[in-house]
mmCIF file of N, CA and C and ligand atoms in Angstrom:
data_model
loop_
_atom_site.group_PDB
_atom_site.id
_atom_site.type_symbol
_atom_site.label_atom_id
_atom_site.label_comp_id
_atom_site.label_asym_id
_atom_site.label_seq_id
_atom_site.Cartn_x
_atom_site.Cartn_y
_atom_site.Cartn_z
ATOM 1 N N MET A 1 -12.412 -21.581 5.684
ATOM 2 C CA MET A 1 -12.843 -21.397 4.587
ATOM 3 C C MET A 1 -12.606 -20.088 3.700
ATOM 4 N N SER A 2 -12.607 -20.104 2.232
ATOM 5 C CA SER A 2 -12.271 -19.087 1.835
ATOM 6 C C SER A 2 -13.015 -19.232 0.462
ATOM 7 N N THR A 3 -13.278 -18.277 0.167
ATOM 8 C CA THR A 3 -13.987 -17.573 -1.400
ATOM 9 C C THR A 3 -13.360 -17.971 -2.459
ATOM 10 N N ARG A 4 -14.126 -18.102 -3.971
ATOM 11 C CA ARG A 4 -13.911 -18.302 -5.128
ATOM 12 C C ARG A 4 -12.961 -17.450 -5.540
ATOM 13 N N SER A 5 -13.023 -16.268 -4.877
ATOM 14 C CA SER A 5 -11.878 -15.458 -5.700
ATOM 15 C C SER A 5 -10.290 -15.447 -4.476
ATOM 16 N N GLY A 6 -10.506 -16.313 -3.895
ATOM 17 C CA GLY A 6 -9.479 -16.582 -2.699
ATOM 18 C C GLY A 6 -9.253 -16.064 -1.796
ATOM 19 N N ALA A 7 -9.625 -14.816 -1.419
ATOM 20 C CA ALA A 7 -9.672 -14.528 -0.245
ATOM 21 C C ALA A 7 -10.361 -14.958 0.835
ATOM 22 N N PRO A 8 -9.766 -15.215 2.376
ATOM 23 C CA PRO A 8 -10.392 -15.443 3.314
ATOM 24 C C PRO A 8 -11.445 -14.936 3.693
ATOM 25 N N ALA A 9 -12.813 -15.715 4.117
ATOM 26 C CA ALA A 9 -14.183 -15.619 4.089
ATOM 27 C C ALA A 9 -14.224 -14.700 4.925
ATOM 28 N N ARG A 10 -13.671 -14.338 6.000
ATOM 29 C CA ARG A 10 -13.601 -13.383 7.151
ATOM 30 C C ARG A 10 -13.315 -11.449 6.727
ATOM 31 N N VAL A 11 -12.748 -11.974 5.702
ATOM 32 C CA VAL A 11 -12.266 -10.657 4.610
ATOM 33 C C VAL A 11 -13.310 -10.647 3.222
ATOM 34 N N THR A 12 -14.117 -11.195 3.547
ATOM 35 C CA THR A 12 -14.546 -10.972 2.017
ATOM 36 C C THR A 12 -16.352 -10.549 2.446
ATOM 37 N N ALA A 13 -16.525 -9.200 1.496
ATOM 38 C CA ALA A 13 -17.571 -8.654 1.966
ATOM 39 C C ALA A 13 -18.865 -9.225 0.994
ATOM 40 N N VAL A 14 -20.107 -9.384 1.723
ATOM 41 C CA VAL A 14 -21.290 -10.438 0.577
ATOM 42 C C VAL A 14 -21.927 -9.040 0.423
ATOM 43 N N ASP A 15 -22.217 -7.791 1.412
ATOM 44 C CA ASP A 15 -23.070 -6.889 1.339
ATOM 45 C C ASP A 15 -22.924 -5.598 2.162
ATOM 46 N N ILE A 16 -22.807 -4.464 1.804
ATOM 47 C CA ILE A 16 -22.391 -3.393 2.277
ATOM 48 C C ILE A 16 -23.979 -2.589 2.353
ATOM 49 N N ARG A 17 -23.924 -1.828 3.495
ATOM 50 C CA ARG A 17 -24.511 -0.600 3.648
ATOM 51 C C ARG A 17 -24.718 0.253 4.476
ATOM 52 N N ARG A 18 -25.643 1.532 4.361
ATOM 53 C CA ARG A 18 -25.459 2.462 5.364
ATOM 54 C C ARG A 18 -26.265 1.860 6.489
ATOM 55 N N GLU A 19 -25.713 2.162 8.062
ATOM 56 C CA GLU A 19 -26.435 2.104 8.716
ATOM 57 C C GLU A 19 -27.064 3.259 9.882
ATOM 58 N N GLY A 20 -28.152 4.057 9.364
ATOM 59 C CA GLY A 20 -28.408 5.654 9.346
ATOM 60 C C GLY A 20 -27.078 6.334 8.608
ATOM 61 N N ASP A 21 -26.866 7.716 9.403
ATOM 62 C CA ASP A 21 -26.021 8.494 8.639
ATOM 63 C C ASP A 21 -24.460 8.091 9.276
ATOM 64 N N ALA A 22 -24.431 7.150 10.311
ATOM 65 C CA ALA A 22 -23.239 7.694 10.918
ATOM 66 C C ALA A 22 -22.298 6.051 11.146
ATOM 67 N N ALA A 23 -22.873 5.092 10.498
ATOM 68 C CA ALA A 23 -22.374 4.054 10.320
ATOM 69 C C ALA A 23 -22.610 3.116 9.096
ATOM 70 N N LEU A 24 -21.420 2.151 9.028
ATOM 71 C CA LEU A 24 -21.656 1.173 7.935
ATOM 72 C C LEU A 24 -21.757 0.035 8.270
ATOM 73 N N GLY A 25 -22.521 -0.304 7.780
ATOM 74 C CA GLY A 25 -22.962 -1.891 8.255
ATOM 75 C C GLY A 25 -21.917 -2.615 6.843
ATOM 76 N N ILE A 26 -21.407 -4.272 7.392
ATOM 77 C CA ILE A 26 -20.554 -4.899 6.056
ATOM 78 C C ILE A 26 -21.082 -6.598 6.717
ATOM 79 N N ASP A 27 -21.520 -6.720 5.874
ATOM 80 C CA ASP A 27 -21.574 -8.566 6.124
ATOM 81 C C ASP A 27 -20.920 -9.197 5.737
ATOM 82 N N TRP A 28 -20.281 -10.223 6.045
ATOM 83 C CA TRP A 28 -19.042 -11.082 5.598
ATOM 84 C C TRP A 28 -19.490 -12.224 5.514
ATOM 85 N N ALA A 29 -18.616 -13.057 4.439
ATOM 86 C CA ALA A 29 -18.950 -14.179 3.900
ATOM 87 C C ALA A 29 -18.361 -15.083 4.914
ATOM 88 N N ASP A 30 -18.188 -14.948 5.865
ATOM 89 C CA ASP A 30 -18.065 -15.587 7.514
ATOM 90 C C ASP A 30 -19.222 -15.832 8.132
ATOM 91 N N ARG A 31 -20.558 -14.968 7.564
ATOM 92 C CA ARG A 31 -21.534 -14.982 8.379
ATOM 93 C C ARG A 31 -21.918 -14.176 9.474
ATOM 94 N N SER A 32 -20.460 -13.542 9.755
ATOM 95 C CA SER A 32 -20.612 -12.276 10.880
ATOM 96 C C SER A 32 -20.964 -11.083 9.993
ATOM 97 N N THR A 33 -21.322 -9.977 11.060
ATOM 98 C CA THR A 33 -22.094 -8.627 10.598
ATOM 99 C C THR A 33 -21.132 -7.557 11.260
ATOM 100 N N SER A 34 -20.270 -6.945 10.886
ATOM 101 C CA SER A 34 -19.862 -5.519 11.587
ATOM 102 C C SER A 34 -20.566 -4.445 11.066
ATOM 103 N N VAL A 35 -20.901 -3.162 12.163
ATOM 104 C CA VAL A 35 -21.482 -1.914 12.192
ATOM 105 C C VAL A 35 -20.002 -1.221 12.751
ATOM 106 N N ILE A 36 -19.651 -0.738 11.768
ATOM 107 C CA ILE A 36 -18.277 0.235 12.217
ATOM 108 C C ILE A 36 -18.968 2.151 12.108
ATOM 109 N N PRO A 37 -18.636 2.904 13.054
ATOM 110 C CA PRO A 37 -19.006 4.376 12.964
ATOM 111 C C PRO A 37 -18.125 4.628 12.219
ATOM 112 N N LEU A 38 -18.929 5.533 11.130
ATOM 113 C CA LEU A 38 -18.068 6.577 9.936
ATOM 114 C C LEU A 38 -16.615 6.963 10.732
ATOM 115 N N ARG A 39 -17.039 7.522 11.549
ATOM 116 C CA ARG A 39 -15.879 8.403 12.095
ATOM 117 C C ARG A 39 -14.840 7.575 12.530
ATOM 118 N N GLU A 40 -14.797 6.290 13.018
ATOM 119 C CA GLU A 40 -13.887 5.360 12.916
ATOM 120 C C GLU A 40 -12.973 5.393 12.022
ATOM 121 N N ILE A 41 -14.053 4.705 10.691
ATOM 122 C CA ILE A 41 -13.442 4.529 9.509
ATOM 123 C C ILE A 41 -12.421 5.564 9.282
ATOM 124 N N ARG A 42 -13.147 6.812 9.377
ATOM 125 C CA ARG A 42 -12.477 8.070 8.872
ATOM 126 C C ARG A 42 -10.856 8.335 9.525
ATOM 127 N N LEU A 43 -10.917 8.167 10.822
ATOM 128 C CA LEU A 43 -9.728 7.839 11.516
ATOM 129 C C LEU A 43 -8.614 7.428 11.422
ATOM 130 N N ALA A 44 -9.240 5.945 11.118
ATOM 131 C CA ALA A 44 -8.243 4.875 10.482
ATOM 132 C C ALA A 44 -7.551 5.077 9.320
ATOM 133 N N CYS A 45 -7.981 6.161 8.681
ATOM 134 C CA CYS A 45 -7.021 6.619 6.931
ATOM 135 C C CYS A 45 -6.119 6.205 7.110
ATOM 136 N N GLY A 46 -5.505 5.495 5.969
ATOM 137 C CA GLY A 46 -4.160 5.123 5.730
ATOM 138 C C GLY A 46 -3.355 5.619 4.630
ATOM 139 N N CYS A 47 -3.853 7.106 4.368
ATOM 140 C CA CYS A 47 -3.351 7.669 3.253
ATOM 141 C C CYS A 47 -2.170 8.108 3.423
ATOM 142 N N ALA A 48 -1.595 8.634 2.707
ATOM 143 C CA ALA A 48 0.441 9.381 3.028
ATOM 144 C C ALA A 48 -0.197 10.995 3.671
ATOM 145 N N VAL A 49 -1.532 11.422 3.414
ATOM 146 C CA VAL A 49 -1.530 12.615 4.428
ATOM 147 C C VAL A 49 -2.285 12.472 5.717
ATOM 148 N N CYS A 50 -2.478 11.035 6.010
ATOM 149 C CA CYS A 50 -2.849 10.791 7.538
ATOM 150 C C CYS A 50 -2.252 10.050 8.139
ATOM 151 N N ARG A 51 -1.235 9.198 7.538
ATOM 152 C CA ARG A 51 -0.307 8.193 8.009
ATOM 153 C C ARG A 51 0.946 8.608 7.499
ATOM 154 N N ASP A 52 2.228 8.484 8.246
ATOM 155 C CA ASP A 52 3.542 8.322 7.648
ATOM 156 C C ASP A 52 3.380 7.062 6.723
ATOM 157 N N GLU A 53 3.899 7.254 5.775
ATOM 158 C CA GLU A 53 4.575 6.203 4.786
ATOM 159 C C GLU A 53 5.392 5.108 5.199
ATOM 160 N N LEU A 54 6.276 5.678 5.839
ATOM 161 C CA LEU A 54 7.521 5.497 6.570
ATOM 162 C C LEU A 54 7.258 3.885 7.682
ATOM 163 N N THR A 55 6.748 5.055 8.875
ATOM 164 C CA THR A 55 6.629 4.587 10.396
ATOM 165 C C THR A 55 5.305 3.785 10.517
ATOM 166 N N GLY A 56 4.347 4.355 9.219
ATOM 167 C CA GLY A 56 2.795 4.093 9.825
ATOM 168 C C GLY A 56 2.306 5.224 10.692
ATOM 169 N N ALA A 57 3.769 5.946 11.754
ATOM 170 C CA ALA A 57 2.631 6.512 12.838
ATOM 171 C C ALA A 57 1.442 7.162 12.112
ATOM 172 N N PRO A 58 0.530 7.851 12.942
ATOM 173 C CA PRO A 58 -0.776 8.765 12.509
ATOM 174 C C PRO A 58 -0.245 9.821 12.631
ATOM 175 N N LEU A 59 -0.476 10.491 11.315
ATOM 176 C CA LEU A 59 -0.638 12.309 11.397
ATOM 177 C C LEU A 59 -1.572 12.854 11.643
ATOM 178 N N LEU A 60 -2.985 12.243 11.701
ATOM 179 C CA LEU A 60 -4.304 12.967 11.339
ATOM 180 C C LEU A 60 -4.514 13.547 13.133
ATOM 181 N N ASP A 61 -4.654 14.444 13.526
ATOM 182 C CA ASP A 61 -5.369 14.918 14.740
ATOM 183 C C ASP A 61 -6.801 14.363 14.871
ATOM 184 N N PRO A 62 -6.754 13.205 15.832
ATOM 185 C CA PRO A 62 -8.071 13.218 15.571
ATOM 186 C C PRO A 62 -9.543 14.329 16.118
ATOM 187 N N ALA A 63 -8.780 15.450 17.018
ATOM 188 C CA ALA A 63 -9.667 16.170 17.102
ATOM 189 C C ALA A 63 -9.915 17.169 15.809
ATOM 190 N N THR A 64 -9.419 16.623 15.013
ATOM 191 C CA THR A 64 -9.518 17.630 13.827
ATOM 192 C C THR A 64 -11.097 16.884 12.992
ATOM 193 N N ILE A 65 -11.249 15.744 13.575
ATOM 194 C CA ILE A 65 -12.249 15.171 12.900
ATOM 195 C C ILE A 65 -13.785 15.490 13.459
ATOM 196 N N PRO A 66 -14.402 16.115 12.812
ATOM 197 C CA PRO A 66 -16.095 16.399 13.543
ATOM 198 C C PRO A 66 -16.671 15.180 13.871
ATOM 199 N N PRO A 67 -17.560 15.209 15.055
ATOM 200 C CA PRO A 67 -18.158 14.055 15.594
ATOM 201 C C PRO A 67 -19.215 13.416 14.248
ATOM 202 N N ASP A 68 -19.976 14.240 13.904
ATOM 203 C CA ASP A 68 -20.748 14.007 12.872
ATOM 204 C C ASP A 68 -20.575 14.129 11.793
ATOM 205 N N ILE A 69 -18.793 13.486 11.585
ATOM 206 C CA ILE A 69 -18.531 13.285 9.894
ATOM 207 C C ILE A 69 -19.234 12.428 9.212
ATOM 208 N N ARG A 70 -20.022 12.609 8.165
ATOM 209 C CA ARG A 70 -20.479 11.983 7.156
ATOM 210 C C ARG A 70 -19.793 11.700 5.505
ATOM 211 N N ALA A 71 -20.160 10.678 5.437
ATOM 212 C CA ALA A 71 -19.628 10.175 4.061
ATOM 213 C C ALA A 71 -20.754 10.261 2.956
ATOM 214 N N TYR A 72 -20.426 11.261 2.121
ATOM 215 C CA TYR A 72 -21.194 11.406 0.433
ATOM 216 C C TYR A 72 -21.167 10.400 0.369
ATOM 217 N N ARG A 73 -19.921 9.658 -0.053
ATOM 218 C CA ARG A 73 -20.285 8.634 -1.506
ATOM 219 C C ARG A 73 -19.007 7.628 -0.855
ATOM 220 N N ILE A 74 -19.960 6.036 -0.729
ATOM 221 C CA ILE A 74 -19.241 5.311 -0.693
ATOM 222 C C ILE A 74 -18.868 4.267 -2.132
ATOM 223 N N ALA A 75 -18.046 4.083 -2.125
ATOM 224 C CA ALA A 75 -17.650 3.187 -3.355
ATOM 225 C C ALA A 75 -16.479 1.964 -3.493
ATOM 226 N N PRO A 76 -16.811 1.041 -4.066
ATOM 227 C CA PRO A 76 -15.936 -0.198 -3.992
ATOM 228 C C PRO A 76 -14.597 0.251 -5.089
ATOM 229 N N VAL A 77 -13.639 -0.308 -4.544
ATOM 230 C CA VAL A 77 -12.243 -0.230 -5.604
ATOM 231 C C VAL A 77 -12.021 -1.458 -5.749
ATOM 232 N N GLY A 78 -11.994 -1.799 -7.144
ATOM 233 C CA GLY A 78 -12.187 -3.134 -7.342
ATOM 234 C C GLY A 78 -13.029 -4.050 -6.604
ATOM 235 N N ASN A 79 -12.513 -5.388 -6.051
ATOM 236 C CA ASN A 79 -12.846 -6.100 -4.979
ATOM 237 C C ASN A 79 -12.500 -6.494 -4.155
ATOM 238 N N TYR A 80 -11.509 -5.097 -4.015
ATOM 239 C CA TYR A 80 -10.085 -5.489 -2.363
ATOM 240 C C TYR A 80 -10.646 -4.094 -1.532
ATOM 241 N N ALA A 81 -11.085 -3.432 -1.698
ATOM 242 C CA ALA A 81 -11.316 -2.318 -1.220
ATOM 243 C C ALA A 81 -12.588 -1.367 -1.281
ATOM 244 N N LEU A 82 -12.300 -0.777 -0.238
ATOM 245 C CA LEU A 82 -13.732 0.860 -0.417
ATOM 246 C C LEU A 82 -12.909 1.899 -0.052
ATOM 247 N N THR A 83 -13.439 3.203 -0.984
ATOM 248 C CA THR A 83 -13.286 4.380 -0.670
ATOM 249 C C THR A 83 -14.726 5.426 -0.500
ATOM 250 N N PHE A 84 -14.173 6.544 0.110
ATOM 251 C CA PHE A 84 -15.338 7.275 0.893
ATOM 252 C C PHE A 84 -15.257 8.793 0.237
ATOM 253 N N ASP A 85 -15.800 9.430 0.115
ATOM 254 C CA ASP A 85 -15.725 10.850 -0.136
ATOM 255 C C ASP A 85 -16.663 11.419 1.146
ATOM 256 N N TRP A 86 -15.538 11.999 1.593
ATOM 257 C CA TRP A 86 -16.172 12.664 3.114
ATOM 258 C C TRP A 86 -16.292 14.155 3.094
ATOM 259 N N SER A 87 -17.408 13.895 4.397
ATOM 260 C CA SER A 87 -17.536 15.389 4.823
ATOM 261 C C SER A 87 -16.742 16.494 4.847
ATOM 262 N N ASP A 88 -15.242 15.975 5.195
ATOM 263 C CA ASP A 88 -14.123 17.261 5.766
ATOM 264 C C ASP A 88 -13.425 17.362 4.546
ATOM 265 N N SER A 89 -14.051 17.009 3.070
ATOM 266 C CA SER A 89 -13.537 17.440 2.178
ATOM 267 C C SER A 89 -12.483 16.115 1.919
ATOM 268 N N HIS A 90 -12.068 15.136 2.821
ATOM 269 C CA HIS A 90 -11.066 14.310 2.102
ATOM 270 C C HIS A 90 -11.503 13.373 1.074
ATOM 271 N N SER A 91 -10.664 12.212 0.971
ATOM 272 C CA SER A 91 -11.663 11.546 -0.420
ATOM 273 C C SER A 91 -10.218 10.420 -0.609
ATOM 274 N N THR A 92 -8.920 10.489 -0.158
ATOM 275 C CA THR A 92 -7.618 9.536 -0.938
ATOM 276 C C THR A 92 -7.861 8.677 -0.103
ATOM 277 N N GLY A 93 -8.272 8.059 0.783
ATOM 278 C CA GLY A 93 -7.890 7.177 1.468
ATOM 279 C C GLY A 93 -8.589 5.414 0.739
ATOM 280 N N ILE A 94 -7.879 4.753 0.579
ATOM 281 C CA ILE A 94 -8.386 3.268 0.019
ATOM 282 C C ILE A 94 -8.648 2.192 1.526
ATOM 283 N N TYR A 95 -9.574 1.997 1.438
ATOM 284 C CA TYR A 95 -9.849 0.818 2.830
ATOM 285 C C TYR A 95 -9.811 -0.153 2.352
ATOM 286 N N PRO A 96 -8.702 -1.013 2.621
ATOM 287 C CA PRO A 96 -9.015 -2.859 1.607
ATOM 288 C C PRO A 96 -10.075 -3.574 3.099
ATOM 289 N N TRP A 97 -10.431 -4.352 2.363
ATOM 290 C CA TRP A 97 -11.543 -5.466 3.385
ATOM 291 C C TRP A 97 -10.983 -5.872 4.743
ATOM 292 N N GLU A 98 -9.485 -6.041 4.583
ATOM 293 C CA GLU A 98 -8.990 -7.083 5.825
ATOM 294 C C GLU A 98 -8.536 -5.648 6.654
ATOM 295 N N MET A 99 -8.572 -4.619 6.310
ATOM 296 C CA MET A 99 -8.144 -3.461 7.046
ATOM 297 C C MET A 99 -9.601 -3.050 7.985
ATOM 298 N N LEU A 100 -10.708 -2.861 6.990
ATOM 299 C CA LEU A 100 -11.848 -2.945 7.686
ATOM 300 C C LEU A 100 -12.728 -3.807 8.738
ATOM 301 N N ARG A 101 -12.188 -4.778 8.283
ATOM 302 C CA ARG A 101 -12.528 -6.023 9.599
ATOM 303 C C ARG A 101 -11.782 -6.201 10.440
ATOM 304 N N ALA A 102 -10.168 -5.730 10.546
ATOM 305 C CA ALA A 102 -9.643 -5.286 11.443
ATOM 306 C C ALA A 102 -9.972 -4.459 12.717
ATOM 307 N N LEU A 103 -10.097 -3.529 11.755
ATOM 308 C CA LEU A 103 -10.734 -2.018 12.500
ATOM 309 C C LEU A 103 -12.240 -2.838 13.436
ATOM 310 N N ALA A 104 -13.245 -3.319 12.757
ATOM 311 C CA ALA A 104 -14.200 -3.807 13.409
ATOM 312 C C ALA A 104 -14.338 -4.559 14.433
ATOM 313 N N ASP A 105 -13.019 -5.767 14.138
ATOM 314 C CA ASP A 105 -13.065 -6.435 15.174
ATOM 315 C C ASP A 105 -12.185 -5.685 16.446
ATOM 316 N N ARG A 106 -11.378 -4.428 16.216
ATOM 317 C CA ARG A 106 -11.047 -3.741 17.532
ATOM 318 C C ARG A 106 -12.114 -3.193 17.978
ATOM 319 N N ILE A 107 -13.028 -2.583 17.541
ATOM 320 C CA ILE A 107 -14.048 -1.838 18.055
ATOM 321 C C ILE A 107 -14.928 -2.748 18.628
ATOM 322 N N GLU A 108 -15.523 -3.623 18.543
ATOM 323 C CA GLU A 108 -15.700 -4.898 19.104
ATOM 324 C C GLU A 108 -14.904 -5.053 20.350
ATOM 325 N N SER A 109 -13.978 -5.550 19.960
ATOM 326 C CA SER A 109 -13.453 -6.300 21.408
ATOM 327 C C SER A 109 -13.419 -5.009 22.546
ATOM 328 N N GLU A 110 -13.114 -3.788 21.967
ATOM 329 C CA GLU A 110 -13.056 -2.467 22.873
ATOM 330 C C GLU A 110 -14.434 -2.358 23.701
ATOM 331 N N SER A 111 -15.340 -2.561 23.150
ATOM 332 C CA SER A 111 -16.612 -2.179 23.577
ATOM 333 C C SER A 111 -17.145 -3.296 24.572
ATOM 334 N N ARG A 112 -16.717 -4.213 24.553
ATOM 335 C CA ARG A 112 -17.003 -5.455 24.842
ATOM 336 C C ARG A 112 -16.758 -5.405 26.764
HETATM 337 ZN ZN1 LIG B 1 -6.632 9.967 4.559
#
């Protein structure tokens, strides 16, 4: 199943919303729903500050991210990604839907 835009339904978001202060809810076009803790999204940042551009190795020390990290702003980037203004003053990360879906699936499989 794929959508009119050509992206697979499992990585096409049809709705996003805040789930309280600490999580993001995403409804996907394949009719599944993900609830992702905001701190997990912050930790997964793929920008050049947080991740080595050549090796992909994480540069971000998880200990530096507060447990109560908040997103002041959540905004779409075109139709392929989200960007966040974080309460730790970081805002350079771009999170493609594929990345958010993979993160959500990993968290879900770890919590089973
Ligand atoms: Zn980053």
